[in-house]
mmCIF file of C-alpha atoms in Angstrom:
data_model
loop_
_atom_site.group_PDB
_atom_site.id
_atom_site.type_symbol
_atom_site.label_atom_id
_atom_site.label_comp_id
_atom_site.label_asym_id
_atom_site.label_seq_id
_atom_site.Cartn_x
_atom_site.Cartn_y
_atom_site.Cartn_z
ATOM 1 C CA UNK A 190 3.924 50.169 -80.672
ATOM 2 C CA UNK A 191 4.095 53.878 -81.543
ATOM 3 C CA UNK A 192 6.484 53.023 -84.373
ATOM 4 C CA UNK A 193 3.949 50.543 -85.779
ATOM 5 C CA UNK A 194 1.187 53.130 -85.645
ATOM 6 C CA UNK A 195 3.382 55.649 -87.491
ATOM 7 C CA UNK A 196 4.100 53.053 -90.177
ATOM 8 C CA UNK A 197 0.394 52.230 -90.537
ATOM 9 C CA UNK A 198 -0.706 55.867 -90.752
ATOM 10 C CA UNK A 199 0.399 56.446 -94.370
ATOM 11 C CA UNK A 200 -1.487 53.333 -95.473
ATOM 12 C CA UNK A 201 -4.549 54.503 -93.568
ATOM 13 C CA UNK A 202 -4.491 57.886 -95.322
ATOM 14 C CA UNK A 203 -4.064 56.297 -98.758
ATOM 15 C CA UNK A 204 -6.907 53.902 -97.941
ATOM 16 C CA UNK A 205 -9.143 56.836 -97.011
ATOM 17 C CA UNK A 206 -8.216 58.612 -100.245
ATOM 18 C CA UNK A 207 -9.057 55.430 -102.158
ATOM 19 C CA UNK A 208 -12.453 55.221 -100.466
ATOM 20 C CA UNK A 209 -13.273 58.760 -101.575
ATOM 21 C CA UNK A 210 -12.064 57.975 -105.103
ATOM 22 C CA UNK A 211 -14.601 55.115 -105.172
ATOM 23 C CA UNK A 212 -17.303 57.512 -103.992
ATOM 24 C CA UNK A 213 -16.380 59.894 -106.796
ATOM 25 C CA UNK A 214 -16.328 57.119 -109.399
ATOM 26 C CA UNK A 215 -19.728 56.066 -108.068
ATOM 27 C CA UNK A 216 -21.087 59.422 -109.182
ATOM 28 C CA UNK A 217 -21.168 61.513 -106.001
ATOM 29 C CA UNK A 218 -18.803 64.264 -107.120
ATOM 30 C CA UNK A 219 -19.923 66.894 -104.605
ATOM 31 C CA UNK A 220 -19.584 64.597 -101.613
ATOM 32 C CA UNK A 221 -16.227 63.356 -102.896
ATOM 33 C CA UNK A 222 -14.974 66.929 -103.276
ATOM 34 C CA UNK A 223 -16.131 67.734 -99.743
ATOM 35 C CA UNK A 224 -14.416 64.679 -98.263
ATOM 36 C CA UNK A 225 -11.242 65.298 -100.263
ATOM 37 C CA UNK A 226 -11.137 68.870 -98.971
ATOM 38 C CA UNK A 227 -11.600 67.605 -95.402
ATOM 39 C CA UNK A 228 -8.665 65.226 -95.937
ATOM 40 C CA UNK A 229 -6.601 68.085 -97.395
ATOM 41 C CA UNK A 230 -7.304 70.183 -94.296
ATOM 42 C CA UNK A 231 -6.239 67.239 -92.139
ATOM 43 C CA UNK A 232 -3.038 66.530 -94.107
ATOM 44 C CA UNK A 233 -2.119 70.176 -94.583
ATOM 45 C CA UNK A 234 0.125 71.999 -97.038
ATOM 46 C CA UNK A 235 3.196 70.557 -95.311
ATOM 47 C CA UNK A 236 1.924 67.000 -94.919
ATOM 48 C CA UNK A 237 3.425 63.873 -96.396
ATOM 49 C CA UNK A 238 4.200 64.623 -100.063
ATOM 50 C CA UNK A 239 2.890 61.238 -101.243
ATOM 51 C CA UNK A 240 -0.438 61.970 -99.569
ATOM 52 C CA UNK A 241 -0.536 65.514 -100.953
ATOM 53 C CA UNK A 242 0.344 64.321 -104.453
ATOM 54 C CA UNK A 243 -2.265 61.563 -104.468
ATOM 55 C CA UNK A 244 -4.980 63.671 -102.893
ATOM 56 C CA UNK A 245 -4.407 66.721 -105.091
ATOM 57 C CA UNK A 246 -4.273 64.516 -108.198
ATOM 58 C CA UNK A 247 -7.727 63.122 -107.441
ATOM 59 C CA UNK A 248 -9.139 66.350 -106.034
ATOM 60 C CA UNK A 249 -8.474 67.994 -109.402
ATOM 61 C CA UNK A 250 -11.005 65.599 -110.953
ATOM 62 C CA UNK A 251 -13.783 66.923 -108.748
ATOM 63 C CA UNK A 252 -13.393 70.558 -109.752
ATOM 64 C CA UNK A 253 -15.988 72.363 -111.877
ATOM 65 C CA UNK A 254 -13.717 75.252 -112.826
ATOM 66 C CA UNK A 255 -10.740 74.473 -115.113
ATOM 67 C CA UNK A 256 -8.623 77.010 -113.215
ATOM 68 C CA UNK A 257 -9.292 75.184 -109.941
ATOM 69 C CA UNK A 258 -8.509 71.866 -111.618
ATOM 70 C CA UNK A 259 -5.194 73.307 -112.789
ATOM 71 C CA UNK A 260 -4.357 74.558 -109.292
ATOM 72 C CA UNK A 261 -4.859 71.094 -107.791
ATOM 73 C CA UNK A 262 -2.890 69.397 -110.567
ATOM 74 C CA UNK A 263 -0.037 71.850 -109.965
ATOM 75 C CA UNK A 264 -0.100 70.960 -106.251
ATOM 76 C CA UNK A 265 0.120 67.277 -107.184
ATOM 77 C CA UNK A 266 3.113 67.914 -109.441
ATOM 78 C CA UNK A 267 4.858 70.007 -106.792
ATOM 79 C CA UNK A 268 4.475 67.247 -104.196
ATOM 80 C CA UNK A 269 5.725 64.606 -106.661
ATOM 81 C CA UNK A 270 8.762 66.753 -107.452
ATOM 82 C CA UNK A 271 9.432 67.055 -103.728
ATOM 83 C CA UNK A 272 9.463 63.254 -103.518
ATOM 84 C CA UNK A 273 11.562 62.831 -106.671
ATOM 85 C CA UNK A 274 14.312 65.217 -105.659
ATOM 86 C CA UNK A 275 14.722 63.569 -102.278
ATOM 87 C CA UNK A 276 13.533 66.486 -100.134
ATOM 88 C CA UNK A 277 10.981 64.192 -98.525
ATOM 89 C CA UNK A 278 13.279 61.249 -97.968
ATOM 90 C CA UNK A 279 12.425 57.820 -99.290
ATOM 91 C CA UNK A 280 13.242 56.432 -102.709
ATOM 92 C CA UNK A 281 13.044 59.154 -105.384
ATOM 93 C CA UNK A 282 12.685 56.551 -108.145
ATOM 94 C CA UNK A 283 9.421 55.337 -106.584
ATOM 95 C CA UNK A 284 7.504 58.307 -108.038
ATOM 96 C CA UNK A 285 8.904 58.355 -111.571
ATOM 97 C CA UNK A 286 5.796 56.601 -112.866
ATOM 98 C CA UNK A 287 3.616 59.481 -111.610
ATOM 99 C CA UNK A 288 5.078 62.114 -113.913
ATOM 100 C CA UNK A 289 3.616 61.058 -117.274
ATOM 101 C CA UNK A 290 0.072 61.212 -115.894
ATOM 102 C CA UNK A 291 0.677 64.402 -113.933
ATOM 103 C CA UNK A 292 2.068 66.193 -116.982
ATOM 104 C CA UNK A 293 -0.689 64.779 -119.189
ATOM 105 C CA UNK A 294 -3.320 66.174 -116.839
ATOM 106 C CA UNK A 295 -1.589 69.552 -116.767
ATOM 107 C CA UNK A 296 -1.395 69.608 -120.569
ATOM 108 C CA UNK A 297 -5.138 68.934 -120.713
ATOM 109 C CA UNK A 298 -5.817 71.631 -118.096
ATOM 110 C CA UNK A 299 -3.834 74.231 -120.005
ATOM 111 C CA UNK A 300 -5.510 73.262 -123.274
ATOM 112 C CA UNK A 301 -8.945 73.744 -121.669
ATOM 113 C CA UNK A 302 -7.832 77.186 -120.549
ATOM 114 C CA UNK A 303 -6.569 78.099 -124.025
ATOM 115 C CA UNK A 304 -2.937 78.253 -122.913
ATOM 116 C CA UNK A 305 -1.451 76.492 -125.921
ATOM 117 C CA UNK A 306 2.262 76.871 -125.172
ATOM 118 C CA UNK A 307 1.884 75.584 -121.617
ATOM 119 C CA UNK A 308 -0.213 72.667 -122.934
ATOM 120 C CA UNK A 309 2.473 71.756 -125.478
ATOM 121 C CA UNK A 310 5.206 72.050 -122.858
ATOM 122 C CA UNK A 311 3.493 69.629 -120.463
ATOM 123 C CA UNK A 312 2.604 67.282 -123.307
ATOM 124 C CA UNK A 313 6.325 67.139 -124.215
ATOM 125 C CA UNK A 314 7.154 66.441 -120.571
ATOM 126 C CA UNK A 315 4.507 63.689 -120.448
ATOM 127 C CA UNK A 316 6.062 62.085 -123.536
ATOM 128 C CA UNK A 317 9.608 62.425 -122.227
ATOM 129 C CA UNK A 318 8.737 60.736 -118.926
ATOM 130 C CA UNK A 319 6.543 57.985 -120.418
ATOM 131 C CA UNK A 320 9.550 55.657 -120.587
ATOM 132 C CA UNK A 321 9.205 55.190 -116.824
ATOM 133 C CA UNK A 322 5.820 53.489 -117.295
ATOM 134 C CA UNK A 323 5.497 49.736 -117.138
ATOM 135 C CA UNK A 324 4.248 47.716 -120.075
ATOM 136 C CA UNK A 325 0.951 47.020 -118.356
ATOM 137 C CA UNK A 326 -2.600 48.284 -118.722
ATOM 138 C CA UNK A 327 -1.920 51.472 -116.798
ATOM 139 C CA UNK A 328 1.206 52.310 -118.780
ATOM 140 C CA UNK A 329 -0.493 51.587 -122.089
ATOM 141 C CA UNK A 330 -3.490 53.694 -121.036
ATOM 142 C CA UNK A 331 -1.338 56.713 -120.188
ATOM 143 C CA UNK A 332 0.717 56.369 -123.389
ATOM 144 C CA UNK A 333 -2.481 56.096 -125.401
ATOM 145 C CA UNK A 334 -3.955 59.190 -123.714
ATOM 146 C CA UNK A 335 -0.762 61.119 -124.473
ATOM 147 C CA UNK A 336 -1.107 60.154 -128.135
ATOM 148 C CA UNK A 337 -4.803 61.104 -128.204
ATOM 149 C CA UNK A 338 -4.082 64.487 -126.653
ATOM 150 C CA UNK A 339 -1.310 65.104 -129.158
ATOM 151 C CA UNK A 340 -3.740 64.330 -131.988
ATOM 152 C CA UNK A 341 -6.409 66.580 -130.495
ATOM 153 C CA UNK A 342 -4.065 69.512 -130.214
ATOM 154 C CA UNK A 343 -3.823 71.362 -133.499
ATOM 155 C CA UNK A 344 -0.482 72.522 -134.795
ATOM 156 C CA UNK A 345 -1.055 75.777 -132.957
ATOM 157 C CA UNK A 346 -1.766 73.820 -129.752
ATOM 158 C CA UNK A 347 -5.470 74.582 -129.538
ATOM 159 C CA UNK A 348 -8.137 71.912 -129.189
ATOM 160 C CA UNK A 349 -10.028 70.814 -132.280
ATOM 161 C CA UNK A 350 -13.657 71.821 -131.816
ATOM 162 C CA UNK A 351 -15.604 73.129 -128.866
ATOM 163 C CA UNK A 352 -16.512 69.720 -127.456
ATOM 164 C CA UNK A 353 -12.917 68.713 -126.843
ATOM 165 C CA UNK A 354 -12.226 67.243 -123.438
ATOM 166 C CA UNK A 355 -9.306 64.833 -123.070
ATOM 167 C CA UNK A 356 -9.648 61.960 -120.653
ATOM 168 C CA UNK A 357 -7.675 62.175 -117.431
ATOM 169 C CA UNK A 358 -5.494 59.198 -116.718
ATOM 170 C CA UNK A 359 -4.584 57.700 -113.365
#
């Protein structure tokens, strides 16, 4: 019985994260941020990397400050890398599809902060990992967002115009 509960726990955490994502998409950003932070405190810095990656990825969307958004996106990438290199056990190939979106979000974060070289670097990494995406709506959406961000970045890597704000992809 204890083994069953341990197996159900990861699903329960992901379900709770999904419920908060729906709250956020429903327009209650402040409440979503508060609930995400409560979940982060519960999971902890050393919690399951899949939970940390997923939670940090979505928590970044609720941030008002681009520097805070970057910090959460970096946490998401770090947790995904932990999964991919096998430190967390499990199947490292199961997270390969996360990397294009994670790097795309980081490229957008760095562009917002005026850090052109870092933005270009993560955009290149998003492109180089996009082959892991399926040929479905999600994969096409991420590939399209990568292309849009590339077009929006000038040759010097700075956004075109003051109103620039690339869409974040999930």
